[in-house]
PDB file of C-alpha atoms in Angstrom:
ATOM      1  CA  MET A   1      51.485  90.641  43.181  1.00 39.00           C
ATOM      2  CA  SER A   2      50.145  87.106  42.469  1.00 50.00           C
ATOM      3  CA  ASP A   3      52.133  83.919  43.028  1.00 51.00           C
ATOM      4  CA  GLU A   4      52.085  83.232  39.347  1.00 50.00           C
ATOM      5  CA  SER A   5      53.515  86.499  38.553  1.00 49.00           C
ATOM      6  CA  ASN A   6      56.512  85.846  40.861  1.00 59.00           C
ATOM      7  CA  GLY A   7      57.003  82.381  39.179  1.00 62.00           C
ATOM      8  CA  SER A   8      55.639  80.320  41.918  1.00 77.00           C
ATOM      9  CA  ALA A   9      53.347  77.474  40.744  1.00 86.00           C
ATOM     10  CA  PRO A  10      50.217  77.194  42.620  1.00 90.00           C
ATOM     11  CA  LEU A  11      50.365  74.592  45.605  1.00 91.00           C
ATOM     12  CA  PHE A  12      47.203  72.570  46.671  1.00 95.00           C
ATOM     13  CA  VAL A  13      46.792  70.306  49.455  1.00 97.00           C
ATOM     14  CA  HIS A  14      44.298  67.371  49.584  1.00 98.00           C
ATOM     15  CA  TYR A  15      41.882  67.468  52.765  1.00 98.00           C
ATOM     16  CA  LEU A  16      39.032  65.503  54.521  1.00 98.00           C
ATOM     17  CA  THR A  17      36.888  66.949  57.288  1.00 98.00           C
ATOM     18  CA  LEU A  18      35.235  64.861  59.862  1.00 98.00           C
ATOM     19  CA  ASP A  19      32.550  65.236  62.559  1.00 98.00           C
ATOM     20  CA  VAL A  20      34.444  63.338  65.465  1.00 98.00           C
ATOM     21  CA  PHE A  21      32.882  61.955  68.679  1.00 98.00           C
ATOM     22  CA  THR A  22      29.497  61.621  66.993  1.00 98.00           C
ATOM     23  CA  ASP A  23      27.839  59.034  64.721  1.00 97.00           C
ATOM     24  CA  ARG A  24      25.796  61.557  62.882  1.00 96.00           C
ATOM     25  CA  ARG A  25      26.570  64.644  60.591  1.00 97.00           C
ATOM     26  CA  PHE A  26      26.662  67.873  61.895  1.00 97.00           C
ATOM     27  CA  GLY A  27      27.289  66.821  65.610  1.00 97.00           C
ATOM     28  CA  GLY A  28      30.603  66.386  67.393  1.00 98.00           C
ATOM     29  CA  ASN A  29      33.854  68.334  67.004  1.00 98.00           C
ATOM     30  CA  PRO A  30      34.708  69.247  63.234  1.00 98.00           C
ATOM     31  CA  LEU A  31      38.217  68.371  62.249  1.00 98.00           C
ATOM     32  CA  ALA A  32      40.232  69.034  58.906  1.00 98.00           C
ATOM     33  CA  VAL A  33      43.010  66.673  58.093  1.00 98.00           C
ATOM     34  CA  ILE A  34      45.614  67.744  55.604  1.00 98.00           C
ATOM     35  CA  LEU A  35      46.571  64.354  54.178  1.00 98.00           C
ATOM     36  CA  ASP A  36      49.902  65.144  52.831  1.00 98.00           C
ATOM     37  CA  ALA A  37      51.552  68.169  54.400  1.00 98.00           C
ATOM     38  CA  ARG A  38      55.063  67.891  52.835  1.00 96.00           C
ATOM     39  CA  GLY A  39      56.396  71.204  51.696  1.00 93.00           C
ATOM     40  CA  LEU A  40      54.220  73.380  54.251  1.00 97.00           C
ATOM     41  CA  THR A  41      56.010  75.369  56.749  1.00 97.00           C
ATOM     42  CA  SER A  42      54.805  75.812  60.392  1.00 98.00           C
ATOM     43  CA  GLU A  43      53.467  79.368  59.448  1.00 98.00           C
ATOM     44  CA  GLN A  44      51.516  77.902  56.488  1.00 97.00           C
ATOM     45  CA  MET A  45      50.016  75.149  58.701  1.00 98.00           C
ATOM     46  CA  LEU A  46      48.781  77.867  61.080  1.00 98.00           C
ATOM     47  CA  GLN A  47      47.567  79.806  58.230  1.00 97.00           C
ATOM     48  CA  VAL A  48      45.457  76.657  56.777  1.00 98.00           C
ATOM     49  CA  THR A  49      44.202  76.043  60.258  1.00 98.00           C
ATOM     50  CA  ARG A  50      42.972  79.663  60.707  1.00 97.00           C
ATOM     51  CA  GLU A  51      41.338  79.171  57.249  1.00 97.00           C
ATOM     52  CA  PHE A  52      39.348  76.172  58.331  1.00 98.00           C
ATOM     53  CA  ASN A  53      38.790  78.041  61.852  1.00 96.00           C
ATOM     54  CA  TYR A  54      38.089  74.612  63.536  1.00 97.00           C
ATOM     55  CA  SER A  55      39.308  73.634  67.076  1.00 96.00           C
ATOM     56  CA  GLU A  56      42.107  71.889  65.414  1.00 97.00           C
ATOM     57  CA  THR A  57      43.396  71.034  62.028  1.00 98.00           C
ATOM     58  CA  THR A  58      46.047  68.047  61.586  1.00 98.00           C
ATOM     59  CA  PHE A  59      48.900  67.802  59.144  1.00 98.00           C
ATOM     60  CA  VAL A  60      50.165  64.343  58.196  1.00 98.00           C
ATOM     61  CA  LEU A  61      53.718  63.776  57.217  1.00 98.00           C
ATOM     62  CA  PRO A  62      55.836  60.534  56.546  1.00 98.00           C
ATOM     63  CA  ALA A  63      56.825  58.699  59.563  1.00 97.00           C
ATOM     64  CA  GLU A  64      60.068  59.464  60.934  1.00 95.00           C
ATOM     65  CA  ASP A  65      60.537  56.648  63.360  1.00 92.00           C
ATOM     66  CA  PRO A  66      60.074  52.798  62.914  1.00 91.00           C
ATOM     67  CA  GLY A  67      57.088  51.785  64.505  1.00 94.00           C
ATOM     68  CA  THR A  68      55.023  54.682  63.603  1.00 98.00           C
ATOM     69  CA  THR A  69      52.620  54.876  60.945  1.00 98.00           C
ATOM     70  CA  LYS A  70      52.655  58.591  60.301  1.00 98.00           C
ATOM     71  CA  ARG A  71      53.861  61.916  61.818  1.00 98.00           C
ATOM     72  CA  VAL A  72      51.147  64.024  62.788  1.00 98.00           C
ATOM     73  CA  ARG A  73      51.297  67.780  63.657  1.00 98.00           C
ATOM     74  CA  ILE A  74      48.162  69.153  65.432  1.00 98.00           C
ATOM     75  CA  PHE A  75      47.204  73.097  65.427  1.00 98.00           C
ATOM     76  CA  THR A  76      44.642  75.238  66.926  1.00 96.00           C
ATOM     77  CA  PRO A  77      43.816  78.669  65.731  1.00 95.00           C
ATOM     78  CA  GLY A  78      46.278  79.973  68.539  1.00 94.00           C
ATOM     79  CA  GLY A  79      49.190  77.727  67.541  1.00 95.00           C
ATOM     80  CA  GLU A  80      50.597  74.121  67.563  1.00 97.00           C
ATOM     81  CA  VAL A  81      49.695  71.578  70.525  1.00 95.00           C
ATOM     82  CA  PRO A  82      51.530  68.439  71.352  1.00 96.00           C
ATOM     83  CA  PHE A  83      48.488  66.362  71.641  1.00 96.00           C
ATOM     84  CA  ALA A  84      44.669  66.328  71.366  1.00 96.00           C
ATOM     85  CA  GLY A  85      42.148  63.722  71.256  1.00 96.00           C
ATOM     86  CA  HIS A  86      39.666  64.373  68.611  1.00 97.00           C
ATOM     87  CA  PRO A  87      42.498  65.334  66.069  1.00 98.00           C
ATOM     88  CA  THR A  88      44.070  61.727  66.959  1.00 98.00           C
ATOM     89  CA  VAL A  89      40.890  59.671  66.528  1.00 98.00           C
ATOM     90  CA  GLY A  90      39.684  61.799  63.449  1.00 98.00           C
ATOM     91  CA  THR A  91      43.061  61.613  61.843  1.00 98.00           C
ATOM     92  CA  ALA A  92      43.334  57.837  62.326  1.00 98.00           C
ATOM     93  CA  ILE A  93      40.012  57.401  60.724  1.00 98.00           C
ATOM     94  CA  ALA A  94      40.626  59.744  57.707  1.00 98.00           C
ATOM     95  CA  LEU A  95      43.754  57.954  56.998  1.00 98.00           C
ATOM     96  CA  VAL A  96      41.665  54.520  56.820  1.00 98.00           C
ATOM     97  CA  PHE A  97      38.904  56.557  54.634  1.00 97.00           C
ATOM     98  CA  SER A  98      41.524  57.852  52.325  1.00 97.00           C
ATOM     99  CA  GLY A  99      43.332  54.526  51.703  1.00 97.00           C
ATOM    100  CA  ASP A 100      46.582  55.985  53.109  1.00 97.00           C
ATOM    101  CA  VAL A 101      46.417  53.140  55.594  1.00 97.00           C
ATOM    102  CA  ALA A 102      45.277  49.890  54.160  1.00 95.00           C
ATOM    103  CA  ALA A 103      42.229  48.135  55.876  1.00 94.00           C
ATOM    104  CA  LEU A 104      42.776  44.421  55.610  1.00 90.00           C
ATOM    105  CA  ASP A 105      40.130  43.652  58.379  1.00 93.00           C
ATOM    106  CA  ASP A 106      37.620  45.109  60.508  1.00 97.00           C
ATOM    107  CA  THR A 107      40.102  46.247  62.901  1.00 97.00           C
ATOM    108  CA  VAL A 108      43.130  48.421  62.055  1.00 98.00           C
ATOM    109  CA  ARG A 109      46.044  49.461  64.244  1.00 97.00           C
ATOM    110  CA  VAL A 110      47.938  52.732  63.557  1.00 98.00           C
ATOM    111  CA  VAL A 111      50.365  54.407  65.631  1.00 98.00           C
ATOM    112  CA  LEU A 112      50.481  58.312  65.187  1.00 98.00           C
ATOM    113  CA  ASP A 113      53.727  60.103  66.308  1.00 98.00           C
ATOM    114  CA  GLU A 114      52.719  63.308  67.631  1.00 97.00           C
ATOM    115  CA  ASN A 115      54.754  65.891  69.587  1.00 97.00           C
ATOM    116  CA  VAL A 116      54.022  64.237  72.856  1.00 96.00           C
ATOM    117  CA  GLY A 117      55.154  60.902  71.454  1.00 96.00           C
ATOM    118  CA  PRO A 118      53.873  57.778  69.869  1.00 97.00           C
ATOM    119  CA  VAL A 119      49.784  57.364  70.377  1.00 98.00           C
ATOM    120  CA  PRO A 120      48.406  54.024  69.286  1.00 98.00           C
ATOM    121  CA  VAL A 121      44.976  54.152  67.871  1.00 98.00           C
ATOM    122  CA  THR A 122      42.725  51.128  66.858  1.00 98.00           C
ATOM    123  CA  VAL A 123      40.362  51.990  64.076  1.00 98.00           C
ATOM    124  CA  ARG A 124      37.162  49.777  63.792  1.00 98.00           C
ATOM    125  CA  LEU A 125      35.313  49.468  60.277  1.00 98.00           C
ATOM    126  CA  ARG A 126      31.742  48.536  59.729  1.00 96.00           C
ATOM    127  CA  ASP A 127      30.976  47.354  56.071  1.00 95.00           C
ATOM    128  CA  GLY A 128      34.292  48.602  55.144  1.00 95.00           C
ATOM    129  CA  VAL A 129      33.828  52.019  56.336  1.00 96.00           C
ATOM    130  CA  PRO A 130      35.904  53.251  59.423  1.00 98.00           C
ATOM    131  CA  GLU A 131      33.459  54.545  61.952  1.00 97.00           C
ATOM    132  CA  TRP A 132      35.292  54.213  65.443  1.00 98.00           C
ATOM    133  CA  ALA A 133      38.558  54.715  66.867  1.00 98.00           C
ATOM    134  CA  GLN A 134      40.356  54.295  70.139  1.00 98.00           C
ATOM    135  CA  LEU A 135      43.608  56.134  71.244  1.00 98.00           C
ATOM    136  CA  SER A 136      45.793  55.278  74.104  1.00 98.00           C
ATOM    137  CA  THR A 137      47.615  58.394  75.583  1.00 98.00           C
ATOM    138  CA  ALA A 138      51.277  58.490  75.426  1.00 96.00           C
ATOM    139  CA  VAL A 139      51.432  60.217  78.963  1.00 95.00           C
ATOM    140  CA  MET A 140      49.878  58.804  82.116  1.00 97.00           C
ATOM    141  CA  PRO A 141      47.729  61.026  84.357  1.00 97.00           C
ATOM    142  CA  VAL A 142      49.773  63.719  86.279  1.00 97.00           C
ATOM    143  CA  GLU A 143      47.980  65.900  88.666  1.00 96.00           C
ATOM    144  CA  GLN A 144      48.573  68.894  90.791  1.00 92.00           C
ATOM    145  CA  PRO A 145      46.550  71.209  92.932  1.00 84.00           C
ATOM    146  CA  ALA A 146      44.913  74.072  91.380  1.00 76.00           C
ATOM    147  CA  MET A 147      43.522  77.497  92.823  1.00 81.00           C
ATOM    148  CA  ASP A 148      40.861  77.351  95.524  1.00 90.00           C
ATOM    149  CA  ARG A 149      37.366  77.482  94.824  1.00 95.00           C
ATOM    150  CA  ALA A 150      36.685  81.111  95.327  1.00 96.00           C
ATOM    151  CA  VAL A 151      39.038  81.895  92.611  1.00 96.00           C
ATOM    152  CA  VAL A 152      37.697  79.194  90.307  1.00 97.00           C
ATOM    153  CA  ALA A 153      34.024  80.485  91.167  1.00 98.00           C
ATOM    154  CA  GLU A 154      34.907  84.141  90.138  1.00 97.00           C
ATOM    155  CA  LEU A 155      36.882  82.497  86.980  1.00 97.00           C
ATOM    156  CA  LEU A 156      33.528  80.566  85.935  1.00 98.00           C
ATOM    157  CA  GLY A 157      30.667  82.964  87.175  1.00 98.00           C
ATOM    158  CA  LEU A 158      29.672  80.347  89.571  1.00 98.00           C
ATOM    159  CA  ALA A 159      28.852  80.349  93.293  1.00 98.00           C
ATOM    160  CA  GLY A 160      30.349  78.266  96.054  1.00 96.00           C
ATOM    161  CA  SER A 161      27.458  76.388  96.288  1.00 97.00           C
ATOM    162  CA  ASP A 162      27.906  75.037  92.654  1.00 98.00           C
ATOM    163  CA  PHE A 163      31.062  73.108  93.625  1.00 97.00           C
ATOM    164  CA  VAL A 164      31.365  69.635  94.809  1.00 96.00           C
ATOM    165  CA  PRO A 165      31.789  70.191  98.552  1.00 93.00           C
ATOM    166  CA  SER A 166      34.125  67.438  99.289  1.00 94.00           C
ATOM    167  CA  GLU A 167      37.611  68.255  99.462  1.00 92.00           C
ATOM    168  CA  ASP A 168      38.553  64.911  97.563  1.00 94.00           C
ATOM    169  CA  TYR A 169      37.007  66.767  94.493  1.00 96.00           C
ATOM    170  CA  ALA A 170      38.647  69.969  94.647  1.00 95.00           C
ATOM    171  CA  PRO A 171      39.563  71.606  91.207  1.00 96.00           C
ATOM    172  CA  ALA A 172      42.902  70.251  90.065  1.00 96.00           C
ATOM    173  CA  ILE A 173      45.285  70.686  87.198  1.00 96.00           C
ATOM    174  CA  THR A 174      45.478  67.162  85.304  1.00 97.00           C
ATOM    175  CA  SER A 175      47.315  66.092  82.298  1.00 97.00           C
ATOM    176  CA  CYS A 176      47.579  63.339  79.895  1.00 97.00           C
ATOM    177  CA  GLY A 177      49.889  65.442  77.489  1.00 94.00           C
ATOM    178  CA  LEU A 178      47.913  68.538  77.564  1.00 95.00           C
ATOM    179  CA  PRO A 179      46.839  70.025  80.929  1.00 96.00           C
ATOM    180  CA  PHE A 180      43.448  71.138  82.018  1.00 97.00           C
ATOM    181  CA  LEU A 181      41.867  72.709  84.952  1.00 97.00           C
ATOM    182  CA  ILE A 182      39.342  70.026  86.007  1.00 97.00           C
ATOM    183  CA  VAL A 183      36.487  71.437  88.025  1.00 98.00           C
ATOM    184  CA  PRO A 184      33.854  69.219  89.414  1.00 98.00           C
ATOM    185  CA  LEU A 185      30.487  70.829  89.736  1.00 98.00           C
ATOM    186  CA  ALA A 186      27.526  69.482  91.924  1.00 98.00           C
ATOM    187  CA  ARG A 187      24.928  69.611  89.380  1.00 97.00           C
ATOM    188  CA  ARG A 188      24.447  69.500  85.387  1.00 97.00           C
ATOM    189  CA  GLU A 189      22.638  72.881  85.731  1.00 97.00           C
ATOM    190  CA  ALA A 190      25.729  74.469  87.141  1.00 98.00           C
ATOM    191  CA  VAL A 191      27.676  73.116  84.213  1.00 98.00           C
ATOM    192  CA  ALA A 192      25.309  74.775  81.821  1.00 98.00           C
ATOM    193  CA  ARG A 193      25.846  78.115  83.688  1.00 98.00           C
ATOM    194  CA  ALA A 194      29.565  78.146  83.582  1.00 98.00           C
ATOM    195  CA  HIS A 195      31.246  80.802  81.451  1.00 98.00           C
ATOM    196  CA  VAL A 196      34.915  82.319  81.447  1.00 97.00           C
ATOM    197  CA  ASN A 197      35.054  85.632  82.980  1.00 97.00           C
ATOM    198  CA  ASP A 198      37.548  87.399  80.782  1.00 96.00           C
ATOM    199  CA  ALA A 199      39.068  89.649  83.445  1.00 97.00           C
ATOM    200  CA  ALA A 200      39.430  86.732  85.894  1.00 96.00           C
ATOM    201  CA  PHE A 201      40.772  84.708  83.198  1.00 96.00           C
ATOM    202  CA  ALA A 202      43.442  87.272  82.452  1.00 96.00           C
ATOM    203  CA  ARG A 203      44.458  87.513  85.854  1.00 94.00           C
ATOM    204  CA  THR A 204      44.769  83.767  86.738  1.00 94.00           C
ATOM    205  CA  LEU A 205      45.186  81.448  83.684  1.00 94.00           C
ATOM    206  CA  ARG A 206      46.043  83.582  80.590  1.00 93.00           C
ATOM    207  CA  GLY A 207      49.597  82.915  79.266  1.00 90.00           C
ATOM    208  CA  THR A 208      50.239  80.024  81.876  1.00 91.00           C
ATOM    209  CA  ALA A 209      51.080  76.387  81.049  1.00 88.00           C
ATOM    210  CA  CYS A 210      47.400  75.514  81.983  1.00 92.00           C
ATOM    211  CA  ALA A 211      45.004  77.898  80.215  1.00 93.00           C
ATOM    212  CA  MET A 212      42.205  75.256  79.435  1.00 96.00           C
ATOM    213  CA  ILE A 213      39.299  74.468  81.616  1.00 98.00           C
ATOM    214  CA  MET A 214      36.923  71.518  81.756  1.00 98.00           C
ATOM    215  CA  VAL A 215      33.812  71.793  84.077  1.00 98.00           C
ATOM    216  CA  PHE A 216      31.696  68.492  84.643  1.00 98.00           C
ATOM    217  CA  ALA A 217      29.276  67.124  86.701  1.00 98.00           C
ATOM    218  CA  MET A 218      28.412  63.387  87.391  1.00 98.00           C
ATOM    219  CA  VAL A 219      24.841  62.587  85.962  1.00 96.00           C
ATOM    220  CA  ASP A 220      22.406  59.547  86.647  1.00 93.00           C
ATOM    221  CA  ASP A 221      19.192  60.699  84.565  1.00 92.00           C
ATOM    222  CA  VAL A 222      20.757  60.049  80.917  1.00 94.00           C
ATOM    223  CA  PRO A 223      21.036  56.342  79.986  1.00 96.00           C
ATOM    224  CA  GLY A 224      24.199  55.139  79.103  1.00 96.00           C
ATOM    225  CA  VAL A 225      26.037  58.480  80.051  1.00 98.00           C
ATOM    226  CA  ASP A 226      28.027  59.118  83.487  1.00 98.00           C
ATOM    227  CA  VAL A 227      29.313  62.598  82.899  1.00 98.00           C
ATOM    228  CA  HIS A 228      28.270  65.693  81.586  1.00 98.00           C
ATOM    229  CA  CYS A 229      31.043  68.331  80.724  1.00 98.00           C
ATOM    230  CA  ARG A 230      32.237  71.597  78.911  1.00 98.00           C
ATOM    231  CA  VAL A 231      35.635  72.696  77.728  1.00 98.00           C
ATOM    232  CA  PHE A 232      36.820  76.196  77.425  1.00 98.00           C
ATOM    233  CA  CYS A 233      40.129  77.052  75.558  1.00 95.00           C
ATOM    234  CA  PRO A 234      40.060  80.903  74.971  1.00 94.00           C
ATOM    235  CA  ASP A 235      43.952  81.132  74.653  1.00 91.00           C
ATOM    236  CA  ASP A 236      43.787  78.943  71.598  1.00 89.00           C
ATOM    237  CA  GLY A 237      41.050  80.799  69.871  1.00 88.00           C
ATOM    238  CA  VAL A 238      38.560  78.133  71.022  1.00 93.00           C
ATOM    239  CA  PRO A 239      35.921  79.958  73.255  1.00 95.00           C
ATOM    240  CA  GLU A 240      34.068  76.627  73.983  1.00 97.00           C
ATOM    241  CA  ASP A 241      35.019  73.212  72.487  1.00 97.00           C
ATOM    242  CA  PRO A 242      32.400  70.659  71.492  1.00 97.00           C
ATOM    243  CA  ALA A 243      34.249  67.458  72.059  1.00 98.00           C
ATOM    244  CA  THR A 244      37.847  67.237  73.761  1.00 98.00           C
ATOM    245  CA  GLY A 245      39.332  63.902  73.956  1.00 97.00           C
ATOM    246  CA  SER A 246      42.613  65.099  75.548  1.00 97.00           C
ATOM    247  CA  ALA A 247      40.470  66.699  78.485  1.00 98.00           C
ATOM    248  CA  ASN A 248      38.294  63.623  78.981  1.00 98.00           C
ATOM    249  CA  ALA A 249      41.722  61.536  78.872  1.00 98.00           C
ATOM    250  CA  ALA A 250      42.664  63.915  82.025  1.00 98.00           C
ATOM    251  CA  LEU A 251      39.217  63.324  83.486  1.00 98.00           C
ATOM    252  CA  GLY A 252      39.581  59.955  83.374  1.00 98.00           C
ATOM    253  CA  GLY A 253      42.654  60.135  85.460  1.00 98.00           C
ATOM    254  CA  TYR A 254      41.236  62.647  87.869  1.00 98.00           C
ATOM    255  CA  LEU A 255      38.198  60.256  88.371  1.00 98.00           C
ATOM    256  CA  ALA A 256      40.258  57.172  88.679  1.00 98.00           C
ATOM    257  CA  ALA A 257      42.430  58.490  91.390  1.00 97.00           C
ATOM    258  CA  ARG A 258      39.403  59.275  93.497  1.00 97.00           C
ATOM    259  CA  THR A 259      37.477  55.800  93.355  1.00 97.00           C
ATOM    260  CA  PRO A 260      38.521  52.616  95.385  1.00 97.00           C
ATOM    261  CA  ARG A 261      37.862  50.514  92.429  1.00 97.00           C
ATOM    262  CA  THR A 262      40.501  48.887  90.207  1.00 98.00           C
ATOM    263  CA  GLY A 263      40.918  47.038  87.019  1.00 98.00           C
ATOM    264  CA  ALA A 264      39.404  48.524  83.929  1.00 97.00           C
ATOM    265  CA  LEU A 265      37.551  51.592  84.774  1.00 98.00           C
ATOM    266  CA  ARG A 266      35.057  53.218  82.286  1.00 98.00           C
ATOM    267  CA  TRP A 267      32.943  56.134  81.869  1.00 98.00           C
ATOM    268  CA  VAL A 268      30.836  57.771  79.264  1.00 98.00           C
ATOM    269  CA  SER A 269      31.314  61.446  78.778  1.00 98.00           C
ATOM    270  CA  GLN A 270      28.694  63.894  76.853  1.00 98.00           C
ATOM    271  CA  GLN A 271      29.903  67.264  75.614  1.00 98.00           C
ATOM    272  CA  GLY A 272      28.878  69.992  73.373  1.00 98.00           C
ATOM    273  CA  LEU A 273      25.309  69.909  74.154  1.00 97.00           C
ATOM    274  CA  GLU A 274      25.103  73.714  74.910  1.00 97.00           C
ATOM    275  CA  MET A 275      26.677  74.497  71.616  1.00 97.00           C
ATOM    276  CA  GLY A 276      24.187  72.448  69.684  1.00 97.00           C
ATOM    277  CA  ARG A 277      26.841  69.761  68.620  1.00 97.00           C
ATOM    278  CA  PRO A 278      26.211  66.801  70.971  1.00 98.00           C
ATOM    279  CA  SER A 279      29.283  64.507  71.289  1.00 98.00           C
ATOM    280  CA  ARG A 280      29.816  61.128  73.035  1.00 98.00           C
ATOM    281  CA  LEU A 281      33.398  60.068  74.369  1.00 98.00           C
ATOM    282  CA  GLU A 282      34.128  56.640  75.705  1.00 98.00           C
ATOM    283  CA  ILE A 283      36.669  56.763  78.718  1.00 98.00           C
ATOM    284  CA  GLU A 284      38.874  53.797  79.969  1.00 98.00           C
ATOM    285  CA  VAL A 285      41.482  53.853  82.520  1.00 98.00           C
ATOM    286  CA  ASP A 286      43.607  50.611  83.846  1.00 98.00           C
ATOM    287  CA  LYS A 287      44.043  51.118  87.613  1.00 98.00           C
ATOM    288  CA  ARG A 288      46.259  48.578  89.497  1.00 98.00           C
ATOM    289  CA  PRO A 289      45.565  47.671  93.033  1.00 97.00           C
ATOM    290  CA  ASP A 290      48.305  49.818  94.393  1.00 97.00           C
ATOM    291  CA  GLY A 291      46.589  53.040  92.796  1.00 97.00           C
ATOM    292  CA  SER A 292      48.915  53.357  89.906  1.00 97.00           C
ATOM    293  CA  ILE A 293      47.336  53.847  86.445  1.00 98.00           C
ATOM    294  CA  THR A 294      48.792  52.071  83.572  1.00 98.00           C
ATOM    295  CA  ALA A 295      46.672  53.126  80.680  1.00 98.00           C
ATOM    296  CA  VAL A 296      44.143  55.700  79.668  1.00 98.00           C
ATOM    297  CA  ARG A 297      42.112  55.421  76.517  1.00 98.00           C
ATOM    298  CA  VAL A 298      39.576  57.410  74.796  1.00 98.00           C
ATOM    299  CA  ALA A 299      37.164  56.656  71.963  1.00 98.00           C
ATOM    300  CA  GLY A 300      34.321  57.390  69.698  1.00 98.00           C
ATOM    301  CA  ASN A 301      32.767  57.559  66.530  1.00 98.00           C
ATOM    302  CA  ALA A 302      33.416  59.913  63.535  1.00 98.00           C
ATOM    303  CA  VAL A 303      31.544  60.540  60.116  1.00 98.00           C
ATOM    304  CA  LEU A 304      33.390  61.918  57.077  1.00 98.00           C
ATOM    305  CA  MET A 305      31.709  65.203  55.906  1.00 98.00           C
ATOM    306  CA  SER A 306      33.837  66.685  53.082  1.00 98.00           C
ATOM    307  CA  GLU A 307      36.692  66.133  50.748  1.00 98.00           C
ATOM    308  CA  GLY A 308      38.583  68.741  48.578  1.00 98.00           C
ATOM    309  CA  ARG A 309      41.885  70.492  47.552  1.00 97.00           C
ATOM    310  CA  LEU A 310      42.885  73.568  49.262  1.00 97.00           C
ATOM    311  CA  ARG A 311      45.190  76.269  47.596  1.00 96.00           C
ATOM    312  CA  VAL A 312      48.167  77.119  49.915  1.00 95.00           C
ATOM    313  CA  ARG A 313      49.999  79.371  47.385  1.00 88.00           C
TER     314      ARG A 313
END
């Protein structure tokens, strides 16, 4: 029976889609932003997310706390997550695109109230068009030991020789609000070969608090790039993600803990190349002489792709 025959009026929501962590169309990570999600249930939000079938869709609601700009809920096809990077960057840019956040200058600061807490974001405009944003994580990096290399090798279809041999660079679970198994590899070629072994994943990570995996290798042959990475999120219905700000934030914490340098540390990460969606993420970490980390930031560009109305009922 149709909604109309039940007496329910059709409900449409206004959306934008963007490609995030790229400066060109059809690169980066696609994102859908529902600009006014009032009246939607959590179940409807999940249905909308699965309809777009992107890594994430965000739902914008009025601010609940003073000092925040908007309340934002983030969903993957597998369910709601407390924090994610490309949805945060893309939503901030979308709010300026749509005029929901006024741009009185070439730089706009918003605070998005996510399930992890308030996330400050700085949006930068060029010729009146928002093109770049930088988030500051609400949570500082937390690290704990992960499984040994032999187990991780089976999980990712790799050999022991593919790993960085130093014990300082053992796989570890690291989080800036969303936990990832961070796996350093010795060469970019090993990153390209990595894949999730479904049987090993089911035995080790499926259903656990950390079911997302980042593999990376340091590179010195790509101008302006320090890290080549891939991210796998099979439990969230995302076999591979083309650009993952939350994972790169965790990576920043992982790398900062292993360098003697202090002050403002910076890395540029590339992701999504194996998927044909090249992405570029800028990572910054503030580290004190005592080794403590006081800030983690992730930034990148985004481009507007589409605008429309989606019927929810």
